[in-house]
mmCIF file of N, CA and C in Angstrom:
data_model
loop_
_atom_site.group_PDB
_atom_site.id
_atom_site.type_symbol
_atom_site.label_atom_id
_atom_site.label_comp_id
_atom_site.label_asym_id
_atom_site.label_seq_id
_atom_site.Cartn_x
_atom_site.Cartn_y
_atom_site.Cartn_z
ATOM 1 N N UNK A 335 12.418 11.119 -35.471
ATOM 2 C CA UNK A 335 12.617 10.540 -34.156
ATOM 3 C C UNK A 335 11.307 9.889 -33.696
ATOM 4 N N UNK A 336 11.288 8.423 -33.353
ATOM 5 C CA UNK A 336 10.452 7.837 -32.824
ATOM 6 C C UNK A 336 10.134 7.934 -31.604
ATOM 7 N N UNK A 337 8.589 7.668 -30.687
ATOM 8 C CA UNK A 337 8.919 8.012 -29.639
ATOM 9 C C UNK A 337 8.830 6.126 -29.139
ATOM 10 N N UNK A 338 9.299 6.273 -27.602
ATOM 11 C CA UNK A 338 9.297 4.742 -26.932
ATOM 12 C C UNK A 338 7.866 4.920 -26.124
ATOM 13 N N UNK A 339 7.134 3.703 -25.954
ATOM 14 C CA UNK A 339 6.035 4.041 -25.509
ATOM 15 C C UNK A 339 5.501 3.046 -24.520
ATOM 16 N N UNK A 340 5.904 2.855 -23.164
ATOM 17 C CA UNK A 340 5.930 2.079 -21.992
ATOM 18 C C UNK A 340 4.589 1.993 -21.518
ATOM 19 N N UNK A 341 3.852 0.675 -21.416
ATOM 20 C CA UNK A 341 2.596 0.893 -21.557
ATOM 21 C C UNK A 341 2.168 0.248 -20.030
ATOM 22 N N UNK A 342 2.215 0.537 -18.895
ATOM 23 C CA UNK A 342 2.084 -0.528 -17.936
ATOM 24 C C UNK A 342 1.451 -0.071 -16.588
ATOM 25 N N UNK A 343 1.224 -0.876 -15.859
ATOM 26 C CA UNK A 343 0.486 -0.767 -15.092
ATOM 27 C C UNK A 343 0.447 -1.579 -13.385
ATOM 28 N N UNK A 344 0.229 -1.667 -12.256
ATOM 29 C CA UNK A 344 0.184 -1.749 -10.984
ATOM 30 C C UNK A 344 0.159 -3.664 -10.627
ATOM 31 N N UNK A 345 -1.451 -3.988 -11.524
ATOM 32 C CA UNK A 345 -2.030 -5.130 -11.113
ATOM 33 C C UNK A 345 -1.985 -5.666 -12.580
ATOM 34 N N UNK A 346 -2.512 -6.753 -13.099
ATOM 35 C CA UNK A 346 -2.673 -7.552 -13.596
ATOM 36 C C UNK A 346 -4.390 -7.317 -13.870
ATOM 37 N N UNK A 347 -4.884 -7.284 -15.230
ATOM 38 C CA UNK A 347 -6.121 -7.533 -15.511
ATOM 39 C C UNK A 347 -6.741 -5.967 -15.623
ATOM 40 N N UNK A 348 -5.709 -5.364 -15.512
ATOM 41 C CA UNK A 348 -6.616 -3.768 -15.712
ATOM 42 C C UNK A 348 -6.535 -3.094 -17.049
ATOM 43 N N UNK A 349 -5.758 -3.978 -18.138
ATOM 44 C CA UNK A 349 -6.207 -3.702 -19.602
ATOM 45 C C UNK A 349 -4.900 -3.375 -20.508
ATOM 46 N N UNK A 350 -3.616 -3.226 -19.785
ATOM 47 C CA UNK A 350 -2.098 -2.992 -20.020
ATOM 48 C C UNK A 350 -2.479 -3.377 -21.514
ATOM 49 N N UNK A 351 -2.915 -4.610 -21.913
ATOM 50 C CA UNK A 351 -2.686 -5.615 -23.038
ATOM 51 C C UNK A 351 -3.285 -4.773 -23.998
ATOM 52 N N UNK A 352 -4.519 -4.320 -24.029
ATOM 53 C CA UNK A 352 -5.707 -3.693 -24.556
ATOM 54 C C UNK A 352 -5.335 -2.499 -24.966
ATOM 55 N N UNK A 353 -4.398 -1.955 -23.724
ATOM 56 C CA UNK A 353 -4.183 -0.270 -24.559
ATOM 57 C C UNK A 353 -3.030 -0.294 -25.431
ATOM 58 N N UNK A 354 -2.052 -1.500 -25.263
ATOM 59 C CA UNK A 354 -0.930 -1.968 -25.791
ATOM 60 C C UNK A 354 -1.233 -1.985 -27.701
ATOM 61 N N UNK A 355 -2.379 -2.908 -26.845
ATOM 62 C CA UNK A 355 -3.206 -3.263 -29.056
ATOM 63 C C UNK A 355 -3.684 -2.423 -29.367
ATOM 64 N N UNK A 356 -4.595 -1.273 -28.399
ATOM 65 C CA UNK A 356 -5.062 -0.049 -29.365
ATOM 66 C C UNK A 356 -4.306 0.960 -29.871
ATOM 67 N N UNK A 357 -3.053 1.151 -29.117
ATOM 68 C CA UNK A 357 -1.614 2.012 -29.681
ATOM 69 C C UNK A 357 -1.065 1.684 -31.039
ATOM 70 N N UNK A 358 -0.638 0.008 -30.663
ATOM 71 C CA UNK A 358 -0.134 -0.645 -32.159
ATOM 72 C C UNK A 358 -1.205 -0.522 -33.374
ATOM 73 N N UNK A 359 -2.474 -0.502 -33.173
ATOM 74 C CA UNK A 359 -3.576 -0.511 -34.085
ATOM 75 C C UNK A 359 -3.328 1.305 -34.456
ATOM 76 N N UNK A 360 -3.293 2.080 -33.778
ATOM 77 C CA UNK A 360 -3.286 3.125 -34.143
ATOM 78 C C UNK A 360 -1.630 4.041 -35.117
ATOM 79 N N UNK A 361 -1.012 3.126 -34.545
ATOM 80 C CA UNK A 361 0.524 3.667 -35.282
ATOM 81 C C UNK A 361 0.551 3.175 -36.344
ATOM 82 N N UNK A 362 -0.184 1.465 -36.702
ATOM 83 C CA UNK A 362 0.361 0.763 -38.098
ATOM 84 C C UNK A 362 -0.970 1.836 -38.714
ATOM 85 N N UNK A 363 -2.173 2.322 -38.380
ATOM 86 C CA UNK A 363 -3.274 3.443 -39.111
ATOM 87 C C UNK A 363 -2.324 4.881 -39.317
ATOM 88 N N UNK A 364 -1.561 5.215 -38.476
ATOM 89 C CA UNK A 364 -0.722 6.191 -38.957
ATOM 90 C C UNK A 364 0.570 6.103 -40.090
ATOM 91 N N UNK A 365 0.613 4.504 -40.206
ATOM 92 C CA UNK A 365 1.363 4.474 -41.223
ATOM 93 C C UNK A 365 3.119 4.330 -40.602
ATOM 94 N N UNK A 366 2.675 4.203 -38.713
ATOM 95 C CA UNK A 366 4.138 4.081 -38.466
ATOM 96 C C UNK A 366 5.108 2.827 -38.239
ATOM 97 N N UNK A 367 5.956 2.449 -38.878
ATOM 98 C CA UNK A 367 6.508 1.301 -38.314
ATOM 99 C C UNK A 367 6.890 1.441 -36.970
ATOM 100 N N UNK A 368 6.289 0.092 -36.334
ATOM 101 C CA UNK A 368 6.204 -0.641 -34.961
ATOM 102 C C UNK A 368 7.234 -1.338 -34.420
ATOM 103 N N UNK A 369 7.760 -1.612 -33.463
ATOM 104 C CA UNK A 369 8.598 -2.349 -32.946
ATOM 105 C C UNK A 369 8.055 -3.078 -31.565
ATOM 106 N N UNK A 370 7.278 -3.943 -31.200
ATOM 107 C CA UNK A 370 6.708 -4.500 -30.058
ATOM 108 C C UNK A 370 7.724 -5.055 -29.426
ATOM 109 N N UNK A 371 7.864 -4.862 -27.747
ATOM 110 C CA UNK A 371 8.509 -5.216 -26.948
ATOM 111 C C UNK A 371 7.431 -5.824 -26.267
ATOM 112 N N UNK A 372 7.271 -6.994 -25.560
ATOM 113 C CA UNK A 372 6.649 -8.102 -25.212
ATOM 114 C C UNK A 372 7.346 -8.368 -23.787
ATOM 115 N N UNK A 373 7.119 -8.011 -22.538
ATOM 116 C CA UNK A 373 7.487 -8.135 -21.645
ATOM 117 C C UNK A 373 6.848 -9.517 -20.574
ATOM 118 N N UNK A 374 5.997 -9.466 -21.333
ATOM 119 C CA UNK A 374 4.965 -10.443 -20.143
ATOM 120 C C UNK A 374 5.405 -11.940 -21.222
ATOM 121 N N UNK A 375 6.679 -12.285 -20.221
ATOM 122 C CA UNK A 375 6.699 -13.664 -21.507
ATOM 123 C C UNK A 375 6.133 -14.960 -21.075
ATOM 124 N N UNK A 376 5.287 -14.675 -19.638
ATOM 125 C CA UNK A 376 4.285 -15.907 -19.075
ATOM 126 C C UNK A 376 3.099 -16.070 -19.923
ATOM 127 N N UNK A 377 2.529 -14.972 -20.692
ATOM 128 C CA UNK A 377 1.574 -14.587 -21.090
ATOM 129 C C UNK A 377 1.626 -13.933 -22.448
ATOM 130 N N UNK A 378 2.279 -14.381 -23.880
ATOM 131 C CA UNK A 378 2.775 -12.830 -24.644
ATOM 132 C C UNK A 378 1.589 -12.577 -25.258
ATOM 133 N N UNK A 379 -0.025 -12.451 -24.885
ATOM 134 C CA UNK A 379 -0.723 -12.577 -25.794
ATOM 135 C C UNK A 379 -0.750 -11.322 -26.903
ATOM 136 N N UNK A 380 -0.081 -10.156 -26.523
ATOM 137 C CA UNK A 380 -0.252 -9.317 -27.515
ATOM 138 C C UNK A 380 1.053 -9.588 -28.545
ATOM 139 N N UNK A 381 1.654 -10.323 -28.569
ATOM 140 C CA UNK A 381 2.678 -10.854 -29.379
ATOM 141 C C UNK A 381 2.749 -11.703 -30.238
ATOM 142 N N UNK A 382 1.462 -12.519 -29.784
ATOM 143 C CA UNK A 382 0.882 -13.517 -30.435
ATOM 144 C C UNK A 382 -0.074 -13.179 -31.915
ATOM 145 N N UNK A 383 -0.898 -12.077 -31.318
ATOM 146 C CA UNK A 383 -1.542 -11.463 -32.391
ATOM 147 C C UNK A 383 -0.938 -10.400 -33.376
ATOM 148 N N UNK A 384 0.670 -9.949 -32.768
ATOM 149 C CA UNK A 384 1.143 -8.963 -33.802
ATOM 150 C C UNK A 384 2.508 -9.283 -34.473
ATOM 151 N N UNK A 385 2.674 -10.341 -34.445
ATOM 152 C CA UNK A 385 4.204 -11.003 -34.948
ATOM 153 C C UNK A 385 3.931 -11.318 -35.941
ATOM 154 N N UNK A 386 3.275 -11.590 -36.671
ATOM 155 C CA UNK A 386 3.441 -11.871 -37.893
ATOM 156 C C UNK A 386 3.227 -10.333 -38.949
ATOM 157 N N UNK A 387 2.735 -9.026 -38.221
ATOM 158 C CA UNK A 387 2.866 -8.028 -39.024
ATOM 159 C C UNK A 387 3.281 -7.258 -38.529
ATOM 160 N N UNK A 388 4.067 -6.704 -37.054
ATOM 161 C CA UNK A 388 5.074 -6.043 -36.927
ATOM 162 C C UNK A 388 6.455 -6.632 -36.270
ATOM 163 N N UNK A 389 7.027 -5.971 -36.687
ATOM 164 C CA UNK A 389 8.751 -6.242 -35.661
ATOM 165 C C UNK A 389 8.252 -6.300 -34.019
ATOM 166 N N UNK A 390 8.419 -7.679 -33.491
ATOM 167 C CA UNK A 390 8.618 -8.334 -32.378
ATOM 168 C C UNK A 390 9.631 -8.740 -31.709
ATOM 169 N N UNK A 391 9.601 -8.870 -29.873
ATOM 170 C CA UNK A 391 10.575 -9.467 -29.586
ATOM 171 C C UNK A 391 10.241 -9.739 -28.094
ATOM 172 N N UNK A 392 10.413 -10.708 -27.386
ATOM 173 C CA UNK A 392 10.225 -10.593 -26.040
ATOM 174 C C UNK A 392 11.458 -10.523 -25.168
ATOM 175 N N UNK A 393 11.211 -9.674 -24.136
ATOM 176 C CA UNK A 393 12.739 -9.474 -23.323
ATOM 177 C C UNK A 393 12.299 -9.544 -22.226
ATOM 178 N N UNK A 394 12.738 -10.233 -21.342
ATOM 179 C CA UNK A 394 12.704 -10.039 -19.727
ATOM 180 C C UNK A 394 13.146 -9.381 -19.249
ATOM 181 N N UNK A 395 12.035 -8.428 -18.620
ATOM 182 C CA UNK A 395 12.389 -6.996 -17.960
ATOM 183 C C UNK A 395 12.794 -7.301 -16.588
ATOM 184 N N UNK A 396 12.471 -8.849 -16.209
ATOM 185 C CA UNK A 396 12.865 -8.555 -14.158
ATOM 186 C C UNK A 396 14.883 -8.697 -14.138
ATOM 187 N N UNK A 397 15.193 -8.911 -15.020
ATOM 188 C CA UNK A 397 16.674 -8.291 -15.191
ATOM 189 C C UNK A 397 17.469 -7.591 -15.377
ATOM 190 N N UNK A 398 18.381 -7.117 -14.986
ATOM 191 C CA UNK A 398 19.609 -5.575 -16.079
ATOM 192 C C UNK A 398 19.267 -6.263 -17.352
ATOM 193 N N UNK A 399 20.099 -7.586 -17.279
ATOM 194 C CA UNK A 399 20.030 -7.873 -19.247
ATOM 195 C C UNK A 399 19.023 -7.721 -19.866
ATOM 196 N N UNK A 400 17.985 -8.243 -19.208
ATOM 197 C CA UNK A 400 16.808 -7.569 -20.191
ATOM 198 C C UNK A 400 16.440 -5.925 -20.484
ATOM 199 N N UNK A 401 16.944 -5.467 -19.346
ATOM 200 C CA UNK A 401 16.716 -3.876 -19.850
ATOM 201 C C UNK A 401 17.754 -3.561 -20.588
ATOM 202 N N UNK A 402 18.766 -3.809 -20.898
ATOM 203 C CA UNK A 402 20.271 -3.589 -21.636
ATOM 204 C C UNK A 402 19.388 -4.115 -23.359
ATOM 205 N N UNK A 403 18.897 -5.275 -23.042
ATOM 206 C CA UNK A 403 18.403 -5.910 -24.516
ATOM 207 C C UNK A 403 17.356 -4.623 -25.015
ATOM 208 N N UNK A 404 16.565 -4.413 -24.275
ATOM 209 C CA UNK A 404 15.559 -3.238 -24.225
ATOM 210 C C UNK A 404 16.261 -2.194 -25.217
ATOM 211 N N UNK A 405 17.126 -1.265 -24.441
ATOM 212 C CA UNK A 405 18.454 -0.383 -24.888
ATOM 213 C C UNK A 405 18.626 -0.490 -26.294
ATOM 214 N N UNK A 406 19.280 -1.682 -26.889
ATOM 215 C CA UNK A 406 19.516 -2.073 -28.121
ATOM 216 C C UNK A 406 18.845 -2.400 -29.067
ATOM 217 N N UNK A 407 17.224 -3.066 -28.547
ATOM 218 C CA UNK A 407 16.283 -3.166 -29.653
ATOM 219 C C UNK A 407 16.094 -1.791 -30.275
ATOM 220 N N UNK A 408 15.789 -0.651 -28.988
ATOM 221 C CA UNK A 408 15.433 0.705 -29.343
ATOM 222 C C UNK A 408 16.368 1.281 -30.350
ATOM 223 N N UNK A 409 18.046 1.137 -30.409
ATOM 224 C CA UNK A 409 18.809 1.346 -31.093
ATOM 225 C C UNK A 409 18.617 0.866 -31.832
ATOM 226 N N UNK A 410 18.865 -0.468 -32.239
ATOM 227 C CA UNK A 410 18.834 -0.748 -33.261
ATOM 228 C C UNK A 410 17.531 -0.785 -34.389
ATOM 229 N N UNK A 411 15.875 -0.197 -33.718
ATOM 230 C CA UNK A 411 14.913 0.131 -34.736
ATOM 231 C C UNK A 411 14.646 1.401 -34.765
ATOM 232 N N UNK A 412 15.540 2.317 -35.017
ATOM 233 C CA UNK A 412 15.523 3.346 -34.701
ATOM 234 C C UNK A 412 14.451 4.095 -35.727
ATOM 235 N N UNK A 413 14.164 3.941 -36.499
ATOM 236 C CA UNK A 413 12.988 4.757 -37.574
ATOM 237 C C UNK A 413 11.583 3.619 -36.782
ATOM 238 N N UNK A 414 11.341 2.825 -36.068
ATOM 239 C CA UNK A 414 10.491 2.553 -35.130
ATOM 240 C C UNK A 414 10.069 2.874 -34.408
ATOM 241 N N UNK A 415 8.441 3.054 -34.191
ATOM 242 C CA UNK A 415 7.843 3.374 -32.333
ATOM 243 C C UNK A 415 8.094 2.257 -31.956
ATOM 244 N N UNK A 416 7.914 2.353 -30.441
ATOM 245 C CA UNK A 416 8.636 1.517 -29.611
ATOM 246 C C UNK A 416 7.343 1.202 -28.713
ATOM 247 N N UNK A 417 6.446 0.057 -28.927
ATOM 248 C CA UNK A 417 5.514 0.227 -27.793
ATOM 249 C C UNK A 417 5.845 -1.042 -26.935
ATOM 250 N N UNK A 418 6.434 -0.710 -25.377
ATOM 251 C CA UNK A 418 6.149 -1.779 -24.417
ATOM 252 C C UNK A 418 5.377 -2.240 -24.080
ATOM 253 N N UNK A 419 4.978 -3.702 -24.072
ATOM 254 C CA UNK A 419 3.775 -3.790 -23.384
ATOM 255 C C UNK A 419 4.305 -4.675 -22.040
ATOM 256 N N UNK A 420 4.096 -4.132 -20.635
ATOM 257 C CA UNK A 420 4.480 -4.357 -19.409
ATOM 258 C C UNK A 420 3.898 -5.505 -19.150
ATOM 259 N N UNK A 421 4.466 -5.996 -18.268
ATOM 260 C CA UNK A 421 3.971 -7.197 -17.496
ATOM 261 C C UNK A 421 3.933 -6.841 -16.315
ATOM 262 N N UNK A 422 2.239 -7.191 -14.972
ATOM 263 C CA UNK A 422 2.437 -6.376 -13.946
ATOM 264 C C UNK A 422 3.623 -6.868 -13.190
ATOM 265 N N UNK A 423 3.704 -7.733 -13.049
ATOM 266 C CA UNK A 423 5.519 -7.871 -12.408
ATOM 267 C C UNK A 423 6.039 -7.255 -12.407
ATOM 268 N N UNK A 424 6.625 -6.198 -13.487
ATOM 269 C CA UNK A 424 7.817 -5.664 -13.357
ATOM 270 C C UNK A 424 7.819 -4.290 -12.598
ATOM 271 N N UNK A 425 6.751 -4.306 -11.943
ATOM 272 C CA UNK A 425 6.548 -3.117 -11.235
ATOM 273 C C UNK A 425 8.161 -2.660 -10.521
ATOM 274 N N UNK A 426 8.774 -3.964 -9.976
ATOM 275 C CA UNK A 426 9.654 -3.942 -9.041
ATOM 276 C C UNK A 426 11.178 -3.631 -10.091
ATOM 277 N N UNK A 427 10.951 -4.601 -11.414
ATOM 278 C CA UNK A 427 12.496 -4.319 -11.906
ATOM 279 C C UNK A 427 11.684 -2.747 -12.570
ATOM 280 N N UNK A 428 10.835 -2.300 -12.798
ATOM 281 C CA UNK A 428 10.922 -0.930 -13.302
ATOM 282 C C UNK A 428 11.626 0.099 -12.221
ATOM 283 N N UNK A 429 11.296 0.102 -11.200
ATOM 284 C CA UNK A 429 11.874 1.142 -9.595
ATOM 285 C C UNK A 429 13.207 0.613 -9.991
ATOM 286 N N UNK A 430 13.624 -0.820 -9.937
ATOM 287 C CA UNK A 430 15.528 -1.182 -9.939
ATOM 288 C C UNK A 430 16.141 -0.706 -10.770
ATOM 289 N N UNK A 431 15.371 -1.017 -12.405
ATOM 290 C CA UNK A 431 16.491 -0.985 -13.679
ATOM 291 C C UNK A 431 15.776 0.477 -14.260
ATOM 292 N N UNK A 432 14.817 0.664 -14.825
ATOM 293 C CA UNK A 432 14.346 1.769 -15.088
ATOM 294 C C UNK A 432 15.125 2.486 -15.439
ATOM 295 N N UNK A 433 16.105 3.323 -14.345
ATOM 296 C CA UNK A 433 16.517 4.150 -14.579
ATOM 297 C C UNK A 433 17.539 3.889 -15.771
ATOM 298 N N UNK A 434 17.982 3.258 -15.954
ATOM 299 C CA UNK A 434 18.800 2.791 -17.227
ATOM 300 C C UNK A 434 18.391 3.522 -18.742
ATOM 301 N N UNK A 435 17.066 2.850 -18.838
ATOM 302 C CA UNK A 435 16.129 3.445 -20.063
ATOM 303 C C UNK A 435 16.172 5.011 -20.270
ATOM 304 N N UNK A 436 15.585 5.449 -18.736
ATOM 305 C CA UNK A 436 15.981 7.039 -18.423
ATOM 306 C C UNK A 436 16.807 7.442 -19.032
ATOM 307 N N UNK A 437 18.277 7.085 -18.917
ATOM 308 C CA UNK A 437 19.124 8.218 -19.444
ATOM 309 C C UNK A 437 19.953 7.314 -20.216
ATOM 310 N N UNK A 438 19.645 6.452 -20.842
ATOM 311 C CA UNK A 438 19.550 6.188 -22.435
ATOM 312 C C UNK A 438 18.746 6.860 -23.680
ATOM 313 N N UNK A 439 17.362 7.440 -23.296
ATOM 314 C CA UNK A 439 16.734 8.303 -23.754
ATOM 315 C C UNK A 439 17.031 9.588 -24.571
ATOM 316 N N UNK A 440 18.054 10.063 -23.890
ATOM 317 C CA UNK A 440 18.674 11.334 -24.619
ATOM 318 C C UNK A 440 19.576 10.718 -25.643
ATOM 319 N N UNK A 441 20.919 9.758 -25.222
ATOM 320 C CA UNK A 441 21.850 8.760 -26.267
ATOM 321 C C UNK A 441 21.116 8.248 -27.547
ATOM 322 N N UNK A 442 19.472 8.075 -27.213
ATOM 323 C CA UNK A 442 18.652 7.006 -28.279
ATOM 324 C C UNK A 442 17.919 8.234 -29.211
ATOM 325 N N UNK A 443 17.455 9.809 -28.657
ATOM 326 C CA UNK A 443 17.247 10.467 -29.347
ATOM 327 C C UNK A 443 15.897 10.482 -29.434
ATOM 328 N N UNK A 444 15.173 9.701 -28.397
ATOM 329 C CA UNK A 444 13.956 9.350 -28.467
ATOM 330 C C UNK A 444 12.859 9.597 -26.738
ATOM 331 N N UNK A 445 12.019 10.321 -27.371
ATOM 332 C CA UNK A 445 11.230 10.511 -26.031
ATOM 333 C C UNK A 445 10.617 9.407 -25.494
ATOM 334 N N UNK A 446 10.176 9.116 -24.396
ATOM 335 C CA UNK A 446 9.148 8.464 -23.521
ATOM 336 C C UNK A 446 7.964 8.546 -22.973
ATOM 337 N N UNK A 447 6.872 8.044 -23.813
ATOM 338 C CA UNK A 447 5.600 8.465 -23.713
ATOM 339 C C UNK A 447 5.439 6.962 -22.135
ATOM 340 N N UNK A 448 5.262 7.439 -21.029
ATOM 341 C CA UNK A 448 4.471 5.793 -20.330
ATOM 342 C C UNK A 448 3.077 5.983 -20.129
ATOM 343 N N UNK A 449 2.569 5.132 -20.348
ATOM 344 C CA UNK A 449 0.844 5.298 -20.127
ATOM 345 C C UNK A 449 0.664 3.829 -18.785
ATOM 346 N N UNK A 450 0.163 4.690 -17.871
ATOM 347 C CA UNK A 450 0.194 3.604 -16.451
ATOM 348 C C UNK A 450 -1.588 3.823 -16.458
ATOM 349 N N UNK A 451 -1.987 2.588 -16.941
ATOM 350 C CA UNK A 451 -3.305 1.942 -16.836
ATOM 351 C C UNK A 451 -3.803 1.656 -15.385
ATOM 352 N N UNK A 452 -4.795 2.229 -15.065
ATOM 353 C CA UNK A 452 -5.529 1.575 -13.831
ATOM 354 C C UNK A 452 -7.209 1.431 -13.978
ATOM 355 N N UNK A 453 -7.754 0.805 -13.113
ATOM 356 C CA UNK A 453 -8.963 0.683 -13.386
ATOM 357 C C UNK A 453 -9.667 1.334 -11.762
ATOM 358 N N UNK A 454 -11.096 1.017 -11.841
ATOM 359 C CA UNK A 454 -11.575 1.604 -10.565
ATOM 360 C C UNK A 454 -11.476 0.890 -9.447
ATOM 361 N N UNK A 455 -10.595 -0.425 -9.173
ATOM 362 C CA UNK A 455 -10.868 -0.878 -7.932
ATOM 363 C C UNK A 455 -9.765 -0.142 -7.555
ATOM 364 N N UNK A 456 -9.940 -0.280 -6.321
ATOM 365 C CA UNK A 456 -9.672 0.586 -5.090
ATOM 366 C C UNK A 456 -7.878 -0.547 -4.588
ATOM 367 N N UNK A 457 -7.255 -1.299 -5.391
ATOM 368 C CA UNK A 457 -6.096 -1.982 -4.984
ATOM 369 C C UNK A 457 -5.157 -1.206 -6.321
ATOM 370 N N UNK A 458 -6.170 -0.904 -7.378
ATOM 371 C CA UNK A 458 -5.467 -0.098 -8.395
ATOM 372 C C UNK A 458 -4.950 1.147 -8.114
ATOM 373 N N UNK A 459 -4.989 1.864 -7.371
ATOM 374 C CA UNK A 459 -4.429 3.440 -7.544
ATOM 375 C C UNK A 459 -3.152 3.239 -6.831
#
């Protein structure tokens, strides 16, 4: 069982991207196959650098359909970690759709690691 691994954060510029690449750097060193979810599709830069050596895909999270697409990538890579990398936008469809993922979680067989990045300014916490 793979786990899903939601990587996100408040603001924009506090490193979402960074801990995104040091996760994927650390799972393909563990030897685990990856599945990148690419949320920030204004911006995919961590998608840019890992598509050509792991399983990619970008989905728009400020929608249901994109969290439904979400749902099914996870299904369907199922011997895959699952690392999201957030876009700060979706702060808002995470509170709306979110819960979806939630209790798909048990159906998918797969835990939810989220790592919510902040930095020290004082608009971050």
């Amino acid at each position: 069982m793979e786990n899903i691994y939601l990587v996100g954060g408040g603001k924009g510029g506090v490193g979402k991207s960074m801990v995104s690449m040091s996760l994927i750097d650390f799972l393909i060193q563990q030897r685990e196959k990856v599945l990148l979810v690419e949320t920030d599709t204004s911006n995919p830069d961590v998608m840019k650098c890992y598509q050509s050596e792991i399983a990619a895909v970008a989905l728009n999270l400020d929608h249901v359909d994109g969290w439904m697409d979400l749902i099914t990538q996870c299904d369907c890579h199922k011997n895959h970690a699952v690392v999201i990398n957030s876009a700060a936008r979706n702060d808002h469809a995470v509170q709306t759709y979110g819960d979806l993922l939630q209790h798909a979680i048990p159906l998918l067989k797969r835990k939810l690691i989220t790592l919510w990045v902040i930095n020290r300014q004082r608009d971050c916490v």
